Every structure is written in C-alpha cells, then in structure tokens.
Short mmCIF file of C-alpha atoms in Angstrom, two decimals:
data_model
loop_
_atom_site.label_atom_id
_atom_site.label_comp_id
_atom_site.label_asym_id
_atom_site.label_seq_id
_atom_site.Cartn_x
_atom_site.Cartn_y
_atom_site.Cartn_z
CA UNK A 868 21.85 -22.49 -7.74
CA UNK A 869 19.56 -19.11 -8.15
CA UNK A 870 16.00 -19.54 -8.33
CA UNK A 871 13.98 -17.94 -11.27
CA UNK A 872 10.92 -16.05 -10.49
CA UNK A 873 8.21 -15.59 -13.07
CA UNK A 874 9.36 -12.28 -13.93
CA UNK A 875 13.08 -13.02 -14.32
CA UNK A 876 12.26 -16.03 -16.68
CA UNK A 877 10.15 -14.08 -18.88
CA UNK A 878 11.86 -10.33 -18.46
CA UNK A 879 15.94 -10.24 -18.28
CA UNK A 880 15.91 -7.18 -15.41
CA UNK A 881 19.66 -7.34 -15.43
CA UNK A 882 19.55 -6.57 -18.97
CA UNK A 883 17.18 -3.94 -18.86
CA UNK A 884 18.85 -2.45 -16.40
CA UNK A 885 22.14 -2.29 -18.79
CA UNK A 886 20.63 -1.36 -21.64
CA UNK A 887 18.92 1.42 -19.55
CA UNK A 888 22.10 2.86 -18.03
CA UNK A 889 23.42 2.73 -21.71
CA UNK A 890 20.86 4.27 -23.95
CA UNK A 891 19.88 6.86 -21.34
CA UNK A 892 20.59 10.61 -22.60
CA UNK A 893 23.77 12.13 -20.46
CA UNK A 894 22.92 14.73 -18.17
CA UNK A 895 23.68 18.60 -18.10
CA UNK A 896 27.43 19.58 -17.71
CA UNK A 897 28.74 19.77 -14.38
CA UNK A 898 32.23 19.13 -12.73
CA UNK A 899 32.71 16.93 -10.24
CA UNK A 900 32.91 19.72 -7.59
CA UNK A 901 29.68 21.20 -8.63
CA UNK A 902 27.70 17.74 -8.87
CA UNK A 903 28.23 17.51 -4.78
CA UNK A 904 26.96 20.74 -4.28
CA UNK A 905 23.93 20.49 -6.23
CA UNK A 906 23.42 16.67 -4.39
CA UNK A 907 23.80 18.54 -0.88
CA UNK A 908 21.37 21.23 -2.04
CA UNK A 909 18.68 18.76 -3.20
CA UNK A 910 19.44 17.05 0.13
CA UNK A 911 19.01 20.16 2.50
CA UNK A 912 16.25 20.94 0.14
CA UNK A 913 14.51 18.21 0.82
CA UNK A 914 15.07 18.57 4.45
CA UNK A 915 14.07 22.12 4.53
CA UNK A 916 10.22 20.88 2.95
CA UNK A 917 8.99 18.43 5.53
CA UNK A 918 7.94 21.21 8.19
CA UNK A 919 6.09 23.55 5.62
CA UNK A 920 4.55 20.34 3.95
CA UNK A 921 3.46 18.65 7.47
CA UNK A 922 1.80 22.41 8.53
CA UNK A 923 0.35 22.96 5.27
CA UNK A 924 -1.20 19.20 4.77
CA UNK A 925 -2.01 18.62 8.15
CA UNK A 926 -0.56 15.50 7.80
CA UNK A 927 3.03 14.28 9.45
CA UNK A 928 5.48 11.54 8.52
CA UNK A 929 6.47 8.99 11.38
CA UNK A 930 9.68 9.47 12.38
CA UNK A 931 10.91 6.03 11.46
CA UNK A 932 9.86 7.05 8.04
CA UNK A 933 12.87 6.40 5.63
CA UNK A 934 14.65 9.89 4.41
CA UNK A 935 14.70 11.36 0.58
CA UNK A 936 17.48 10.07 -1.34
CA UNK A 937 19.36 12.06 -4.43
CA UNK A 938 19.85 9.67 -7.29
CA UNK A 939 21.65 10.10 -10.66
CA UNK A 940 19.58 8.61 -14.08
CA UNK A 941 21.48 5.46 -13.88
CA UNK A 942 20.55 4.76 -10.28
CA UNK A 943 16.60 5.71 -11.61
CA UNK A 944 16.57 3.23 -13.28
CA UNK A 945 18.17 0.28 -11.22
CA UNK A 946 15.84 0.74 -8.63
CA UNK A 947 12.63 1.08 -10.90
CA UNK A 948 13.74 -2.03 -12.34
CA UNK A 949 13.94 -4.16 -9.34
CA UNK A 950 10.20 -2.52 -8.45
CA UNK A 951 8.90 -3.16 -11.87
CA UNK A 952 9.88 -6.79 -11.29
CA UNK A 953 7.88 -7.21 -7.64
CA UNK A 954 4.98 -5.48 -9.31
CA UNK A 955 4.74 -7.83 -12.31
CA UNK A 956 5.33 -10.86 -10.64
CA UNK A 957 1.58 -11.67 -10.35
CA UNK A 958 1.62 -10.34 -14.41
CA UNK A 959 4.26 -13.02 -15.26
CA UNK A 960 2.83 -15.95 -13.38
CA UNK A 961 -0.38 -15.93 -15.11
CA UNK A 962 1.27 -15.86 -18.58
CA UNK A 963 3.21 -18.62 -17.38
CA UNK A 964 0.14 -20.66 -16.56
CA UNK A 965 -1.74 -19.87 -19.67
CA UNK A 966 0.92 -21.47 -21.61
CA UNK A 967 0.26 -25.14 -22.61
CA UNK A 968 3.77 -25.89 -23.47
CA UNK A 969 6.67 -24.41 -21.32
CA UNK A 970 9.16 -23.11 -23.45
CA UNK A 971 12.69 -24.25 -23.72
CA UNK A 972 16.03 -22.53 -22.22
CA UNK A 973 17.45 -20.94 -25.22
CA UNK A 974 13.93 -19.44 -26.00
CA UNK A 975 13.23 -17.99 -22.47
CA UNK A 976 16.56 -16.27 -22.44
CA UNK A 977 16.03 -14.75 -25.82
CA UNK A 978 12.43 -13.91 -24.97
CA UNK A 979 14.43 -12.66 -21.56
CA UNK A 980 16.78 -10.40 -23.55
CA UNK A 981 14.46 -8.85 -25.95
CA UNK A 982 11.70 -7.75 -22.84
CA UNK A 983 14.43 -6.58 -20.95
CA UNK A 984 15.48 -4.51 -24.00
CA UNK A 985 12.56 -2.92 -23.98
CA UNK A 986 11.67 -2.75 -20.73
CA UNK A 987 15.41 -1.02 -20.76
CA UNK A 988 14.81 1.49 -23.84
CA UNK A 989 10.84 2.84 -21.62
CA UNK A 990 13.01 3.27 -18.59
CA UNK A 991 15.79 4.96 -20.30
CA UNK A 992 13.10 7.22 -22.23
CA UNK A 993 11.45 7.84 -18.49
CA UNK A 994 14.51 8.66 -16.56
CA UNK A 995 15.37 11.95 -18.54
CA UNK A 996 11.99 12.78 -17.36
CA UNK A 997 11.56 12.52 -13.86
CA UNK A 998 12.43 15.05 -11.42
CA UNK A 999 11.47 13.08 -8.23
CA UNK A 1000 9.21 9.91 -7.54
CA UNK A 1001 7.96 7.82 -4.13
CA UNK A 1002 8.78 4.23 -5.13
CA UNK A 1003 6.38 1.97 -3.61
CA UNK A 1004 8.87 -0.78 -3.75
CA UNK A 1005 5.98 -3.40 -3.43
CA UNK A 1006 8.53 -5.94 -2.12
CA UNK A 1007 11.36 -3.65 -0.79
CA UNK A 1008 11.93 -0.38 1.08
CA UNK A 1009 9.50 2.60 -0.26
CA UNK A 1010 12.01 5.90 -0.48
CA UNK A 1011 11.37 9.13 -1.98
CA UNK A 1012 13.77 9.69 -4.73
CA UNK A 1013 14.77 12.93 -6.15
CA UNK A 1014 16.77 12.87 -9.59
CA UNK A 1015 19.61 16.02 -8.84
CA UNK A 1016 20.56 15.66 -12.96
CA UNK A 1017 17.23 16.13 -14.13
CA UNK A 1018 16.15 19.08 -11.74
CA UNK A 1019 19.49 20.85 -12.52
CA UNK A 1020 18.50 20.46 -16.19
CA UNK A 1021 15.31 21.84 -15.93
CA UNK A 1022 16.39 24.93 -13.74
CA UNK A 1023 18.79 26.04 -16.24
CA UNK A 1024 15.81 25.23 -19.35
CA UNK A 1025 13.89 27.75 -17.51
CA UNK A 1026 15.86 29.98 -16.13
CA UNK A 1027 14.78 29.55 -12.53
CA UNK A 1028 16.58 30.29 -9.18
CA UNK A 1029 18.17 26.87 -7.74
CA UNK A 1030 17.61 27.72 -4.58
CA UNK A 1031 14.33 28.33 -5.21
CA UNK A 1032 13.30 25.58 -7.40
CA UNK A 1033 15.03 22.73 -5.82
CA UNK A 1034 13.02 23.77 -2.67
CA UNK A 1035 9.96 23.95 -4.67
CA UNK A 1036 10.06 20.30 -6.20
CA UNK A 1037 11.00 18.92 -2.97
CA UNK A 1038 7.57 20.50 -1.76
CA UNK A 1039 5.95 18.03 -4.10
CA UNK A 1040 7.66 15.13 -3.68
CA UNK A 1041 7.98 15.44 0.22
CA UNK A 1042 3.84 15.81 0.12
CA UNK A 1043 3.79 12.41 -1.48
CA UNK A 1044 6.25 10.32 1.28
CA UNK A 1045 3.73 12.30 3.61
CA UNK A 1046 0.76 10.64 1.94
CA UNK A 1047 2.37 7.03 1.88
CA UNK A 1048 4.04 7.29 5.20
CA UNK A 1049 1.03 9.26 7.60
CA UNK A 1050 -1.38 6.98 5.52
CA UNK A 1051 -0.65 3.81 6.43
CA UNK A 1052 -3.11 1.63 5.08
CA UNK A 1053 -2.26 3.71 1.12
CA UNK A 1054 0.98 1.53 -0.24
CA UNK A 1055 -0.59 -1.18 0.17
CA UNK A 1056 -3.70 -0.41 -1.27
CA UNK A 1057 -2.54 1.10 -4.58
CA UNK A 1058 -0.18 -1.82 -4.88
CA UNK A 1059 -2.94 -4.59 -4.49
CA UNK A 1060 -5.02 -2.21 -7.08
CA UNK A 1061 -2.11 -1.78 -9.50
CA UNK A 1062 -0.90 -5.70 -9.59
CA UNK A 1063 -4.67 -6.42 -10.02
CA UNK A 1064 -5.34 -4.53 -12.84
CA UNK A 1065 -2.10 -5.34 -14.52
CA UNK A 1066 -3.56 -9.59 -13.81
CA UNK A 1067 -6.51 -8.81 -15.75
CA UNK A 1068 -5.58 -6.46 -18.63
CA UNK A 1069 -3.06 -9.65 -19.56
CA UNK A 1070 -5.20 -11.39 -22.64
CA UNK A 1071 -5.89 -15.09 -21.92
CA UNK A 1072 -4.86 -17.23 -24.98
CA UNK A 1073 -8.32 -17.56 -26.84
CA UNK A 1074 -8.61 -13.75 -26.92
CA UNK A 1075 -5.66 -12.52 -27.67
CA UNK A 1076 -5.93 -12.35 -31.05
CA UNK A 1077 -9.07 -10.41 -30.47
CA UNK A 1078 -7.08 -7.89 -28.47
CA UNK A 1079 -4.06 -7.73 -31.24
CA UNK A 1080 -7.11 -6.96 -33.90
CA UNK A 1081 -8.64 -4.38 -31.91
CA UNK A 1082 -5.05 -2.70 -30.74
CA UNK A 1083 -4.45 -2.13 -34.91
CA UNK A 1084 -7.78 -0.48 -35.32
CA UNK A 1085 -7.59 1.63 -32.61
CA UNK A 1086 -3.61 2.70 -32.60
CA UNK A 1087 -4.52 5.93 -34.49
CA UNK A 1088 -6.93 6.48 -31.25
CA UNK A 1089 -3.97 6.29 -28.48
CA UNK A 1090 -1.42 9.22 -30.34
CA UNK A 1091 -4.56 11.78 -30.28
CA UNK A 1092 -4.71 14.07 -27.30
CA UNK A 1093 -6.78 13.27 -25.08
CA UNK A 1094 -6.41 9.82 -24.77
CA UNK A 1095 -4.91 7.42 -22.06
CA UNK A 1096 -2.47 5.57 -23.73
CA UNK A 1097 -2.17 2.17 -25.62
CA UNK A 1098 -3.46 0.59 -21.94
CA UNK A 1099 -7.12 2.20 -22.52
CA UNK A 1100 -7.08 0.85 -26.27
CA UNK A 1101 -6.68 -3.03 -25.38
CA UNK A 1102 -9.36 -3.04 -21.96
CA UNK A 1103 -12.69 -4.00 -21.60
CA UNK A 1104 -15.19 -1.90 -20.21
CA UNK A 1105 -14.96 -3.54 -16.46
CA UNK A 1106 -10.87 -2.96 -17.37
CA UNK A 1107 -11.74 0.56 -18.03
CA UNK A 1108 -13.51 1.09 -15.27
CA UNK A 1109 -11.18 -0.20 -12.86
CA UNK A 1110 -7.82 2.23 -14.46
CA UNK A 1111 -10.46 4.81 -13.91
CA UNK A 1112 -10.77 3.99 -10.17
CA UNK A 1113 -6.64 3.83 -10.12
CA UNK A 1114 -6.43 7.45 -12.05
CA UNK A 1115 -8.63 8.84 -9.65
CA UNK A 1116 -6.53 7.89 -6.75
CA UNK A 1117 -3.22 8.91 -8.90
CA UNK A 1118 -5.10 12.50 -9.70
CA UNK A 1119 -5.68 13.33 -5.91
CA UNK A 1120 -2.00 12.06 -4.75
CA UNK A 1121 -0.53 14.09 -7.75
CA UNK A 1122 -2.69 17.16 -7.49
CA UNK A 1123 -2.67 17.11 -3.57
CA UNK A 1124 1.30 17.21 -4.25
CA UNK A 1125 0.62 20.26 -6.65
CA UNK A 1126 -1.56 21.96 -4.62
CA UNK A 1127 0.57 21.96 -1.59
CA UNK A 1128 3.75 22.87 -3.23
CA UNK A 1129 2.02 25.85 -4.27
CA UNK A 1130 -0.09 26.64 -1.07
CA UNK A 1131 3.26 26.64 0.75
CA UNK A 1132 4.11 30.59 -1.05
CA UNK A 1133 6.18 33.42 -1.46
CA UNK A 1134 7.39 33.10 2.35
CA UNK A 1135 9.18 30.20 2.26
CA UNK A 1136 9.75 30.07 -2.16
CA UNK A 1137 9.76 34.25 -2.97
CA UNK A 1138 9.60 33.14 -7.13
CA UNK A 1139 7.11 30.37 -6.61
CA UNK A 1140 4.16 32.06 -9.22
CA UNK A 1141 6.97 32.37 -11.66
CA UNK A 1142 7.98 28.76 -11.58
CA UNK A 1143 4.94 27.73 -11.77
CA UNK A 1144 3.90 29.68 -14.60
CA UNK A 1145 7.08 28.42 -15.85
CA UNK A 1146 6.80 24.91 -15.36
CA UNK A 1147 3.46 25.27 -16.31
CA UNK A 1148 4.62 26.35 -20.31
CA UNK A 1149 6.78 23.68 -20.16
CA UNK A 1150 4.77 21.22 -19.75
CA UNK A 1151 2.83 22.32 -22.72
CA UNK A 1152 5.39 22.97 -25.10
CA UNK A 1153 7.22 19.54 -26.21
CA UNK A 1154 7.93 18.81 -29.00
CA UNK A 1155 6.22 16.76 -31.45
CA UNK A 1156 8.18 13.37 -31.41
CA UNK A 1157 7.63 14.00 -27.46
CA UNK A 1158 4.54 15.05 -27.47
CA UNK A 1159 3.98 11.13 -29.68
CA UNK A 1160 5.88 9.18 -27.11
CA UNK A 1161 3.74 10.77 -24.14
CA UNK A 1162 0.34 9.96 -25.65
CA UNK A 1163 1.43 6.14 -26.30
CA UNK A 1164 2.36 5.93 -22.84
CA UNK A 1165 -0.15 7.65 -21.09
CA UNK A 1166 2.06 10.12 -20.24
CA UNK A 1167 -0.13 12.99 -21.20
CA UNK A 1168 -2.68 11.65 -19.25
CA UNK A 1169 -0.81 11.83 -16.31
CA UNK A 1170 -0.15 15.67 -16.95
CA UNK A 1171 -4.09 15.87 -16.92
CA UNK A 1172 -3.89 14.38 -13.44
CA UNK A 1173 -1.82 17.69 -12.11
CA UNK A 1174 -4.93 19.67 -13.56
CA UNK A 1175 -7.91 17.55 -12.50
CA UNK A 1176 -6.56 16.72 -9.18
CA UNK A 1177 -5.68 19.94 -8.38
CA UNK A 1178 -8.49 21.29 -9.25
CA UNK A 1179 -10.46 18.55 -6.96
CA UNK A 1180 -8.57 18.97 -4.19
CA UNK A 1181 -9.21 22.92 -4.26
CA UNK A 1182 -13.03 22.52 -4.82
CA UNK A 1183 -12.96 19.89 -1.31
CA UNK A 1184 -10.92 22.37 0.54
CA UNK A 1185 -12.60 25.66 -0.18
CA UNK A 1186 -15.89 23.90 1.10
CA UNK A 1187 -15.03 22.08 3.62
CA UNK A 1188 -11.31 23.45 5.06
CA UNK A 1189 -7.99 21.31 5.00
CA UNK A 1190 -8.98 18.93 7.71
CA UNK A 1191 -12.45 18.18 6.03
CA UNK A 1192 -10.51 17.28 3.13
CA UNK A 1193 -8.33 15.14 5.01
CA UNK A 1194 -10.84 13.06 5.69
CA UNK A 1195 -10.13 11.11 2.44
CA UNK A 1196 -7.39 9.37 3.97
CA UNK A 1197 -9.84 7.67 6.72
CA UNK A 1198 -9.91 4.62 4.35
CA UNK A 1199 -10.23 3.10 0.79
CA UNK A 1200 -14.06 3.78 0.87
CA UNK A 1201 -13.06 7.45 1.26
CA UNK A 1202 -11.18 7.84 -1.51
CA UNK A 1203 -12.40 9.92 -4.23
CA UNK A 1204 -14.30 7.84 -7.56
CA UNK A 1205 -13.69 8.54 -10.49
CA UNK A 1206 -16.81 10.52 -11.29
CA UNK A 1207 -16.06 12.63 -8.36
CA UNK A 1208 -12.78 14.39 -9.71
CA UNK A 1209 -14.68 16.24 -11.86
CA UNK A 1210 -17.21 17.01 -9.56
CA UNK A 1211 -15.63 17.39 -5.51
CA UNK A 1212 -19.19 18.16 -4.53
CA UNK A 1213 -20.07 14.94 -4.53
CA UNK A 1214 -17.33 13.63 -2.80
CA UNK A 1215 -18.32 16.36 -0.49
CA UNK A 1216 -22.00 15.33 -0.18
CA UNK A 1217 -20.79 11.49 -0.20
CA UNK A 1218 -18.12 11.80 2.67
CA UNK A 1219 -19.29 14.38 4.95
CA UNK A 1220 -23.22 13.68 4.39
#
C-alpha cells in the first residue's frame, strides 16, 4: 500500500506530468538520424565548455560532479515535476494543517486532478521555453539539463551556426553546475530560501479572503511591464522583501552565467557578438499573447535578471578582478542584497571593506 505525501494528496504529479507531455507544442522537424546527431553535438558541446568556463570563472566542478544530460520536452517536464513535488512538500503540509476538516477521497482526487492539470498546462507552457536548466532536485540528484529540441529551434529562428550556438548555451548552463557544484554550501541554501518563502506566501484561512480581494484589484498591476508577476501582487511587505533577497541571488547566478558565456569570446565561439545580439532581439520581440503569459508568471522579470546581474557582476569585477568577485561564494552573508544589484559598489565596500 503506497503512502501519500502532502503534495501527492493535494497535486496529482502523475497527471500533470500526462497532461504536460500531451499539451506540450511538438518540436522542430527532424528525422530520426538527425535527432542523434544534434543529441551528440549538445553532448560534446557541453563537454567542450567545462575547461573555458572553469578558466574563465575561476571556479572548478568536483570531479564526482554528475555530467550534463540532453533531454527532449517530454523528459523536461517529468523531471521538473518530481522536483516541483520535493519543493512544495513543506507548501502542501501547511495547507493540510490549516484545514479544520480533512476532506474526503473522491474530493482529494478531484482537487488532485484539477492541480495537476494545471500544474501540467505551466509546465507544458515552460518546456517550449527552456533551452537548458540546473535542477536542484531538492530531494534527488541535481543534473544540468540541456533541452536539444528547443536549442535546435532557436538556432534555426535565428539563423545561427549550430556549432557555434550549441557551444555557446552550454557556456551558460555549464557556469551554473559550476556554481552549485564548486559552491557547496549554494543548493542547499537557495532550497531552504525557496521552500521558505513558498511556506509563508501560502494565506492562512482568516486571510485569505483578504488576499483573493487584493489579487482582483491588483491583477491589472501583474500584466504591466515591469512587474514581478502575480507572486509580488498577493505578498506582504516582509514577503516582498524576502523574494527580493531570492531575486538577488537568482540575478547574480543568471547574470554570472551571462557574463561568462560571453567573456569566454571569439577564440573558442568566432560568431559569439552576433548571437548575442541575436538572442538579445529575441528576447525582446515576443509576441503579445507571450509577452501576457511572461508578465503573469514573472517571467519577464527573470529576463531583467540577465540585465541586472550582468551588469552587477561586471561593475564587481572591473573593480576588484575575477577572484575579488569570487569572494561572494565564501558564504550566505556574502551574497549580494538586494539593494546591492543595482549598486556593486556597495557590495564592494561591504565585502572587501
């Protein structure tokens, strides 16, 4: 007899996972001959970036560091899945506990199916999206995953060199295994933050309906640019102020990735500045339903984290040199606030005083 968790009472994974795997968009044409070259590419690709990412960050992966994997959209989202239920774990026992009547069988499985539905339809949106992820994996094996359907699509969008811009993704994504693999203390620490902030930005009971009144006011608020996403709409200051602290650390890991990719140059990826520049106009230039969807999840926030971190990590570096930078891996105290993204002088001053 299986044993329920929190999560699986309250979120049907296996059915999110289906309905996933069937509303997700098909990727670009290929034959079967030509999907196993482009996996061994993206393989040797990924390969081919630890050395230049290690010299250029300073920073090296233990050996017994698991290797990249190439995954298809259907095998995206199975294994976010099964990490989106060890993450909200915590999430689901406290809803469970705030309920003063534990509901029946035939309610939790429908309440089952229609949270896995969704949770299904977000990961089905996401996994068109994604050209390569770390997955922390809270209770599993972290692995850096790089999507081969998705980065062929967006090669042939652009009109870029494979060779080239296979290489030049796997730059990115091989920075951030670096980061949670040379840093050991780091997975743990962003998972403790994330599953903490996800605990408290669940409404208890007596103010929900405070939170439901305040999330229709403020809807119009979450598809204007600028803004973070329905998340920011329904938090409370101290809420606010603690996604802040988690953005900041997202910003540096995702502009750190950006800026080495780039740093990296014309030796190693001769058409990086025109992937970039092209990448760059593609990021800017989705559509309008898009452009909707991104803003309700945060997702255009997160593009702002490419900019700001980048531009952070660039300000730390030009003053005080790659290894002074690295010093913001010496512990949680080191990492940047959320003030200090916009401002890497005071980090500077702060760290290094």
């Amino acid at each position: 007899m299986s044993v329920q968790t929190p999560t699986t009472r309250y979120v049907d994974w296996e059915f999110a996972k289906a309905t996933g795997r069937r509303l997700v968009a098909a990727g670009p044409r290929v034959t079967p001959g030509e999907a196993a070259d482009v996996v061994a590419s993206v393989r040797a690709s990924a390969a081919r970036a630890q050395a230049p990412v290690a010299e250029t960050a300073r920073l090296h992966a233990p050996g017994d560091a698991p290797a990249p994997v190439v995954v298809d959209r259907s095998t995206w989202i199975s294994l976010n899945a099964d990490s989106m239920a060890a993450l909200m774990d915590p999430v689901m026992s406290k809803i469970a506990a705030s309920q003063k009547r534990v509901p029946g069988e035939t309610a939790r499985a429908i309440t089952g199916k229609v949270s896995g539905g969704e949770a299904g339809a977000l990961l089905a949106f996401m996994a068109g999206k994604v050209l390569g992820q770390y997955d922390l994996a809270p209770d599993g094996t972290p692995a850096l995953m790089l999507v081969a359907p998705n980065i062929v699509q967006v090669e042939r969008e652009l009109g870029l060199d494979p060779h080239d811009f296979r290489l030049w993704v796997c730059m990115h994504e091989e920075t951030h295994r670096v980061q949670f693999t040379a840093v050991p203390w780091l997975r743990d620490h962003m998972v403790e933050r994330v599953r903490t902030l996800a605990v408290d930005l669940v409404p208890d009971p007596e103010s929900l309906q405070e939170t439901l009144s305040r999330l229709a006011t403020s809807l119009p608020d979450a598809v204007k640019a600028g803004g973070t996403g329905l998340v920011d709409l329904v938090a409370t200051p101290e809420q606010r102020r603690a996604l802040a602290e988690v953005t900041a650390v997202m910003s540096l890991l995702e502009g750190h990735a950006d800026v080495v990719m780039d740093e990296v140059g014309p030796q190693v990826i001769p058409s990086v500045a025109h992937i970039r520049s092209r990448f760059d106009a593609r990021r800017k230039g989705a559509g309008a339903v898009d452009r909707l969807l991104r803003r309700l999840l945060g997702l255009e926030a997160k593009m702002r984290q490419y900019r700001d971190g980048a531009a952070f990590v660039r300000g730390v570096v030009d003053t005080v040199g790659v290894e002074g930078f690295n010093r913001i891996w010496d512990s949680p105290e080191t990492l940047p606030r959320p003030e200090e993204i916009d401002d890497p002088a005071a980090w500077v001053a702060r760290v290094h005083a």
